[in-house]
Short mmCIF file of C-alpha atoms in Angstrom, two decimals:
data_model
loop_
_atom_site.label_atom_id
_atom_site.label_comp_id
_atom_site.label_asym_id
_atom_site.label_seq_id
_atom_site.Cartn_x
_atom_site.Cartn_y
_atom_site.Cartn_z
CA MET A 13 -8.37 13.99 -33.30
CA THR A 14 -11.27 11.75 -32.19
CA THR A 15 -12.63 12.51 -28.72
CA ILE A 16 -13.74 9.48 -26.64
CA PRO A 17 -16.97 10.19 -24.76
CA LYS A 18 -16.50 10.41 -20.97
CA PRO A 19 -19.06 7.64 -20.23
CA ALA A 20 -17.03 5.24 -22.37
CA ILE A 21 -13.84 6.14 -20.49
CA TYR A 22 -15.57 5.54 -17.15
CA LEU A 23 -16.92 2.18 -18.32
CA GLY A 24 -13.46 1.16 -19.52
CA ILE A 25 -11.85 2.07 -16.21
CA ALA A 26 -14.57 0.23 -14.29
CA ALA A 27 -14.10 -2.89 -16.43
CA PHE A 28 -10.32 -2.79 -15.91
CA ILE A 29 -10.68 -2.48 -12.12
CA THR A 30 -13.18 -5.36 -12.04
CA LEU A 31 -10.82 -7.63 -14.02
CA LEU A 32 -7.89 -6.63 -11.81
CA MET A 33 -9.84 -7.46 -8.62
CA ILE A 34 -10.84 -10.88 -9.99
CA TYR A 35 -7.21 -11.62 -10.93
CA ILE A 36 -5.94 -10.65 -7.48
CA ALA A 37 -8.62 -12.71 -5.75
CA SER A 38 -7.82 -15.83 -7.76
CA ASN A 39 -4.02 -15.62 -7.73
CA SER A 40 -3.01 -14.32 -4.32
CA PRO A 41 -2.21 -16.57 -1.31
CA SER A 42 -5.15 -16.89 1.02
CA PHE A 43 -3.50 -14.90 3.80
CA THR A 44 -2.46 -11.88 1.69
CA ILE A 45 -5.84 -10.74 0.38
CA LYS A 46 -6.97 -7.65 2.26
CA ILE A 47 -10.17 -5.66 1.84
CA GLU A 48 -11.86 -3.21 4.15
CA THR A 49 -15.65 -3.14 4.36
CA LYS A 50 -18.09 -1.18 6.43
CA PRO A 51 -19.69 -3.15 9.30
CA SER A 52 -23.17 -2.52 7.91
CA GLU A 53 -22.38 -4.03 4.51
CA SER A 54 -23.57 -7.56 3.75
CA TYR A 55 -23.05 -10.10 0.96
CA SER A 56 -26.45 -9.24 -0.50
CA SER A 57 -25.29 -5.69 -1.25
CA PHE A 58 -22.02 -6.76 -2.90
CA SER A 59 -21.42 -7.19 -6.59
CA LYS A 60 -20.21 -10.59 -7.81
CA THR A 61 -16.59 -9.39 -7.85
CA GLN A 62 -16.85 -7.98 -4.34
CA ALA A 63 -18.36 -11.24 -3.09
CA ILE A 64 -15.40 -13.21 -4.43
CA ILE A 65 -12.95 -11.08 -2.48
CA ALA A 66 -15.17 -10.84 0.60
CA SER A 67 -15.40 -14.64 0.85
CA LYS A 68 -11.61 -14.84 0.82
CA PHE A 69 -11.42 -12.05 3.38
CA ALA A 70 -13.64 -14.07 5.73
CA CYS A 71 -10.88 -16.70 5.75
CA GLU A 72 -8.07 -14.22 6.30
CA PRO A 73 -5.89 -14.82 9.38
CA GLN A 74 -4.39 -12.18 11.59
CA GLN A 75 -0.64 -11.60 11.49
CA ILE A 76 0.85 -11.90 15.00
CA ASN A 77 4.53 -11.61 14.07
CA HIS A 78 5.15 -8.12 15.47
CA ASP A 79 7.37 -9.30 18.35
CA LEU A 80 9.35 -12.00 16.55
CA PRO A 81 13.12 -11.40 16.51
CA LYS A 82 14.78 -10.36 13.27
CA LYS A 83 15.29 -13.14 10.71
CA PHE A 84 13.23 -15.53 12.85
CA GLU A 85 12.04 -18.53 10.83
CA PRO A 86 9.10 -20.22 12.64
CA SER A 87 9.41 -23.98 12.33
CA ASP A 88 7.02 -25.20 15.04
CA VAL A 89 4.61 -24.00 17.73
CA VAL A 90 3.29 -25.50 20.97
CA TRP A 91 0.80 -24.09 23.51
CA ASP A 92 1.04 -24.20 27.31
CA ARG A 93 -2.55 -24.02 28.54
CA THR A 94 -1.60 -23.41 32.19
CA LYS A 95 0.75 -20.49 31.54
CA GLN A 96 -1.29 -19.32 28.53
CA VAL A 97 1.80 -18.88 26.37
CA MET A 98 2.98 -20.39 23.11
CA TYR A 99 6.53 -21.49 22.44
CA VAL A 100 7.88 -21.01 18.91
CA VAL A 101 11.18 -22.39 17.62
CA ASP A 102 13.14 -21.42 14.53
CA ASP A 103 15.70 -22.99 12.21
CA ASN A 104 18.61 -21.21 13.87
CA GLY A 105 18.33 -22.51 17.41
CA ARG A 106 16.13 -19.83 18.95
CA ILE A 107 12.99 -20.05 21.09
CA VAL A 108 10.43 -17.37 21.93
CA SER A 109 7.42 -17.44 24.22
CA LEU A 110 4.43 -15.31 23.21
CA ASP A 111 0.93 -14.73 24.53
CA GLU A 112 -2.09 -15.54 22.36
CA ASN A 113 -1.83 -12.12 20.68
CA GLY A 114 1.81 -12.54 19.72
CA ASN A 115 3.27 -10.32 22.44
CA LEU A 116 6.76 -11.38 23.47
CA LYS A 117 7.15 -12.84 26.96
CA ASN A 118 10.64 -14.32 26.83
CA GLN A 119 13.30 -15.63 24.47
CA TRP A 120 16.18 -18.08 24.58
CA ASP A 121 19.14 -18.93 22.35
CA VAL A 122 19.97 -22.65 22.36
CA ASN A 123 23.27 -21.85 20.60
CA LYS A 124 24.47 -20.06 23.75
CA ALA A 125 23.48 -23.05 25.88
CA MET A 126 25.37 -25.28 23.47
CA ALA A 127 28.50 -23.14 23.71
CA ARG A 128 28.72 -23.80 27.45
CA ASN A 129 29.20 -27.54 26.88
CA LYS A 130 32.03 -28.87 24.72
CA SER A 131 30.19 -32.12 24.02
CA PHE A 132 27.73 -30.17 21.87
CA LYS A 133 30.45 -28.63 19.71
CA GLY A 134 29.85 -28.89 15.97
CA LEU A 135 26.11 -29.48 16.10
CA LYS A 136 23.91 -27.25 13.93
CA TRP A 137 20.85 -26.36 16.00
CA ASP A 138 18.22 -26.60 13.29
CA LEU A 139 15.13 -26.86 15.48
CA GLU A 140 12.20 -28.30 13.54
CA GLY A 141 9.86 -29.46 16.31
CA VAL A 142 8.79 -28.48 19.81
CA ALA A 143 6.72 -30.34 22.42
CA PHE A 144 5.52 -29.66 25.93
CA ASN A 145 4.89 -32.01 28.85
CA PRO A 146 2.30 -30.39 31.17
CA ASN A 147 3.69 -32.39 34.10
CA LYS A 148 7.10 -30.74 33.64
CA PRO A 149 6.21 -27.06 33.12
CA ASP A 150 9.79 -25.79 33.35
CA LEU A 151 11.04 -28.00 30.53
CA LEU A 152 10.63 -27.74 26.79
CA TYR A 153 11.39 -30.53 24.33
CA LEU A 154 13.01 -29.52 21.06
CA GLY A 155 13.20 -31.57 17.88
CA LEU A 156 16.67 -31.39 16.31
CA GLU A 157 16.57 -32.19 12.59
CA TYR A 158 19.92 -33.97 12.24
CA PRO A 159 21.17 -36.07 13.84
CA ALA A 160 17.54 -36.63 14.79
CA SER A 161 17.35 -35.94 18.52
CA ILE A 162 15.00 -34.71 21.23
CA ILE A 163 16.59 -31.94 23.28
CA GLU A 164 15.44 -31.37 26.86
CA PHE A 165 15.74 -27.65 27.61
CA ASN A 166 15.27 -26.00 31.01
CA LEU A 167 13.42 -22.71 30.60
CA LEU A 168 14.44 -21.37 34.02
CA SER A 169 18.18 -22.00 33.75
CA SER A 170 18.40 -21.66 29.95
CA GLN A 171 20.37 -24.89 29.97
CA ILE A 172 20.26 -28.06 27.90
CA VAL A 173 19.68 -30.82 30.45
CA GLY A 174 19.31 -33.81 28.14
CA ILE A 175 19.88 -35.01 24.59
CA TYR A 176 17.98 -38.13 23.49
CA ARG A 177 19.19 -39.44 20.16
CA VAL A 178 16.54 -40.93 17.88
CA GLN A 179 18.64 -40.95 14.70
CA ASP A 180 19.57 -44.60 15.35
CA ILE A 181 15.85 -45.50 15.39
CA PHE A 182 15.39 -43.63 12.11
CA ASP A 183 18.38 -45.46 10.60
CA HIS A 184 17.06 -48.88 11.63
CA ASN A 185 13.82 -48.03 9.78
CA PRO A 186 15.27 -46.55 6.58
CA THR A 187 13.30 -44.67 3.95
CA SER A 188 12.93 -46.06 0.46
CA ASP A 189 14.84 -43.05 -0.88
CA PRO A 190 17.66 -42.00 1.47
CA SER A 191 18.62 -39.10 -0.83
CA HIS A 192 15.64 -37.13 0.47
CA ASN A 193 15.43 -35.37 3.84
CA SER A 194 15.24 -38.14 6.40
CA GLY A 195 15.67 -35.92 9.44
CA LEU A 196 13.26 -35.14 12.28
CA GLU A 197 10.73 -32.53 11.21
CA SER A 198 7.96 -32.74 13.81
CA LEU A 199 7.47 -33.60 17.47
CA ALA A 200 4.49 -34.14 19.78
CA PHE A 201 3.98 -35.38 23.33
CA ILE A 202 1.00 -37.44 24.53
CA PRO A 203 0.60 -37.85 28.31
CA SER A 204 -0.27 -41.39 29.38
CA SER A 205 -0.47 -43.33 32.63
CA ALA A 206 0.72 -46.36 30.65
CA SER A 207 4.17 -44.80 30.49
CA LYS A 208 6.65 -45.12 33.32
CA TYR A 209 7.82 -41.60 32.48
CA GLY A 210 4.45 -39.89 32.15
CA GLY A 211 3.91 -40.11 28.42
CA TYR A 212 5.25 -40.78 24.94
CA PHE A 213 6.98 -38.64 22.33
CA TYR A 214 5.97 -38.94 18.68
CA ALA A 215 8.83 -37.96 16.35
CA GLY A 216 7.97 -37.44 12.69
CA ARG A 217 10.34 -37.98 9.78
CA GLN A 218 9.86 -35.54 6.93
CA THR A 219 10.52 -37.52 3.79
CA ASP A 220 8.12 -40.47 4.24
CA ALA A 221 5.95 -39.02 7.05
CA GLN A 222 6.64 -41.99 9.30
CA ILE A 223 6.15 -41.36 13.03
CA PHE A 224 8.31 -43.08 15.67
CA VAL A 225 7.07 -43.48 19.24
CA VAL A 226 9.55 -43.25 22.13
CA GLU A 227 9.83 -42.77 25.88
CA LEU A 228 12.65 -40.69 27.35
CA GLU A 229 14.62 -42.44 30.10
CA PRO A 230 16.28 -39.61 32.08
CA LYS A 231 19.11 -41.44 33.85
CA SER A 232 20.66 -42.92 30.73
CA GLN A 233 19.28 -40.22 28.43
CA ARG A 234 18.07 -42.97 26.16
CA ALA A 235 15.10 -42.88 23.81
CA ILE A 236 13.21 -46.15 24.32
CA TYR A 237 11.63 -47.26 21.05
CA HIS A 238 7.96 -48.30 21.07
CA GLY A 239 7.09 -48.67 17.40
CA TRP A 240 5.91 -46.66 14.43
CA ILE A 241 2.83 -45.12 12.81
CA LYS A 242 2.22 -44.48 9.13
CA PRO A 243 -0.27 -41.61 9.35
CA PRO A 244 -3.13 -40.85 6.96
CA GLY A 245 -2.40 -38.34 4.24
CA PRO A 246 -0.08 -38.06 1.26
CA GLY A 247 2.78 -40.03 2.88
CA PHE A 248 5.50 -37.43 2.34
CA ASP A 249 6.77 -34.07 3.60
CA LEU A 250 5.33 -34.20 7.11
CA SER A 251 6.08 -30.72 8.50
CA ALA A 252 4.40 -30.62 11.93
CA MET A 253 2.31 -32.47 14.51
CA THR A 254 0.16 -31.30 17.39
CA VAL A 255 -2.25 -32.79 19.91
CA PHE A 256 -5.75 -31.39 20.49
CA LYS A 257 -9.01 -32.85 21.84
CA ASP A 258 -7.50 -36.36 22.09
CA HIS A 259 -6.48 -36.22 18.42
CA LEU A 260 -3.04 -36.29 16.85
CA PHE A 261 -2.89 -33.83 13.94
CA MET A 262 -0.41 -34.10 11.05
CA LEU A 263 0.45 -31.12 8.85
CA TYR A 264 1.83 -31.67 5.34
CA ASP A 265 3.61 -28.79 3.64
CA LYS A 266 3.85 -29.77 -0.06
CA ALA A 267 0.42 -31.41 -0.07
CA LYS A 268 -1.03 -28.39 1.79
CA GLU A 269 -3.29 -30.38 4.09
CA LEU A 270 -3.94 -31.27 7.72
CA THR A 271 -5.14 -34.73 8.78
CA SER A 272 -5.93 -36.20 12.19
CA VAL A 273 -6.51 -39.44 14.06
CA ASP A 274 -8.32 -40.13 17.33
CA ILE A 275 -5.57 -41.27 19.70
CA LEU A 276 -7.67 -43.60 21.87
CA ALA A 277 -10.05 -44.90 19.20
CA ASN A 278 -7.09 -45.86 17.00
CA GLU A 279 -5.09 -47.29 19.94
CA LEU A 280 -2.02 -45.12 19.39
CA ILE A 281 -0.73 -45.53 22.95
CA PRO A 282 1.84 -48.36 23.26
CA LYS A 283 0.82 -51.23 25.52
CA ASN A 284 2.37 -54.69 25.76
CA LYS A 285 3.87 -54.76 22.29
CA PRO A 286 5.40 -52.28 19.83
CA LEU A 287 3.03 -50.18 17.75
CA ARG A 288 2.60 -51.09 14.11
CA VAL A 289 -0.19 -48.85 12.83
CA ASP A 290 -0.48 -48.29 9.08
CA PHE A 291 -3.19 -45.82 8.09
CA THR A 292 -2.33 -46.31 4.44
CA ILE A 293 -4.22 -49.63 4.61
CA ILE A 294 -6.75 -49.01 7.40
CA GLN A 295 -9.30 -46.22 7.74
CA PRO A 296 -8.46 -43.81 10.58
CA LYS A 297 -11.09 -42.91 13.15
CA THR A 298 -11.35 -39.13 13.59
CA GLN A 299 -13.86 -36.44 14.47
CA PHE A 300 -12.29 -33.81 12.18
CA GLY A 301 -12.32 -33.49 8.42
CA THR A 302 -9.15 -33.05 6.35
CA ALA A 303 -8.17 -29.38 6.13
CA LYS A 304 -7.04 -28.12 2.72
CA PHE A 305 -4.87 -25.04 2.20
CA THR A 306 -3.90 -23.02 -0.87
CA VAL A 307 -0.31 -22.03 -0.09
CA ARG A 308 2.91 -23.71 0.97
CA GLY A 309 5.19 -22.98 3.91
CA PHE A 310 3.01 -24.11 6.83
CA GLU A 311 5.70 -25.47 9.17
CA GLY A 312 4.05 -25.53 12.59
CA ILE A 313 0.55 -25.54 14.06
CA SER A 314 -1.02 -25.31 17.51
CA PHE A 315 -4.56 -25.02 18.86
CA ILE A 316 -4.90 -22.23 21.42
CA ASP A 317 -7.41 -22.73 24.26
CA ASP A 318 -8.20 -21.07 27.56
CA LYS A 319 -7.39 -22.53 30.97
CA VAL A 320 -10.48 -24.76 30.99
CA GLY A 321 -9.85 -26.10 27.48
CA THR A 322 -12.27 -23.99 25.41
CA PRO A 323 -10.71 -23.56 21.93
CA LYS A 324 -10.07 -19.99 20.82
CA TYR A 325 -7.54 -19.86 17.99
CA VAL A 326 -5.38 -21.83 15.59
CA VAL A 327 -1.81 -20.51 15.20
CA ILE A 328 0.36 -21.51 12.24
CA GLY A 329 4.08 -20.92 11.74
CA VAL A 330 4.82 -19.94 8.13
CA ASP A 331 8.26 -20.45 6.60
CA PRO A 332 7.91 -20.46 2.78
CA PRO A 333 10.32 -22.74 0.89
CA LYS A 334 11.51 -19.89 -1.34
CA LYS A 335 10.50 -16.24 -1.26
CA GLY A 336 7.78 -15.04 1.04
CA MET A 337 7.11 -13.71 4.52
CA LYS A 338 8.26 -15.80 7.47
CA THR A 339 5.54 -15.18 9.99
CA LEU A 340 2.98 -16.35 12.52
CA ILE A 341 -0.68 -16.25 11.56
CA ARG A 342 -3.76 -16.76 13.72
CA TYR A 343 -7.29 -17.87 12.89
CA GLU A 344 -10.33 -17.82 15.10
CA PHE A 345 -11.04 -21.48 15.90
CA LYS A 346 -14.55 -21.50 14.39
CA GLN A 347 -13.27 -19.53 11.40
CA PHE A 348 -10.54 -22.13 10.80
CA LEU A 349 -12.99 -25.05 10.84
CA LYS A 350 -15.46 -23.26 8.58
CA CYS A 351 -12.85 -22.18 6.05
CA PHE A 352 -10.63 -25.25 5.82
CA SER A 353 -12.08 -28.29 7.54
CA PRO A 354 -15.66 -29.20 6.67
CA PRO A 355 -17.35 -31.73 9.02
CA ILE A 356 -16.78 -35.37 8.09
#
């Protein structure tokens, strides 16, 4: 029997490990690569293979899902700067409030609130969006997928206090392919003194990414239509919106990207006539570059800042379309910009 020299065995094992590390680094989702390094180590002391993995590790988020209820499917996130809590909704009608580290503060079940009122019977509470009006800190606004509606929810009483139907607005502005998901998938609120009711809601339709602008009239519980926006980006599968630094951000799941527009510079606040803004034919004004991701399932996003508005983190709700972990992940704000959104 031929005996293989020990040095050759060691070289073979080392080569196999190197190839395995390169494969893992190039095929794993960006938020599943994990590597531990000593604080004193630097890129200059790494081998080429180690540098590949270390660069991915620098863009690794932190999992903050430890207090999410069982089978919770994060579909959107919004941040309350005053209370320093985030509200997260899921596909099954639940809401949680968490601090910036993911520690649970409170939770609500919209299904229980629905059961108290017979007029809500039969509705499936698939919550796909959430928005917050800082002038009404005890209320949360929930985006119901179908029939597309904005639900006004009182956090103190755990009661639904208003339902504003926007499905009729969607239907009067039909998609080119009605066979695809034409429900509400994203929701954002922009405060404005131009509004009689303190601001405007921006409701995003998933299939064609069109955004519809409405005011909520409380007495009649009517959504007053103020026009539409065709946002920059791929033009399909809009999964979330959020407002930060006077910009409206749009998150696209299948395209795996995040775009933005400057709200004031692009005149996205309704004035004397309905909005008709088409960023597929005009160049948007923005101070942020387009963020590119490597994995699917990003369903919600929110920028976390302190009480004076200094940005700290970016939190993303992850709900993969097939198999995969349903979770909340958090990036340091500067880390997020460096890893995904180069300056324009």
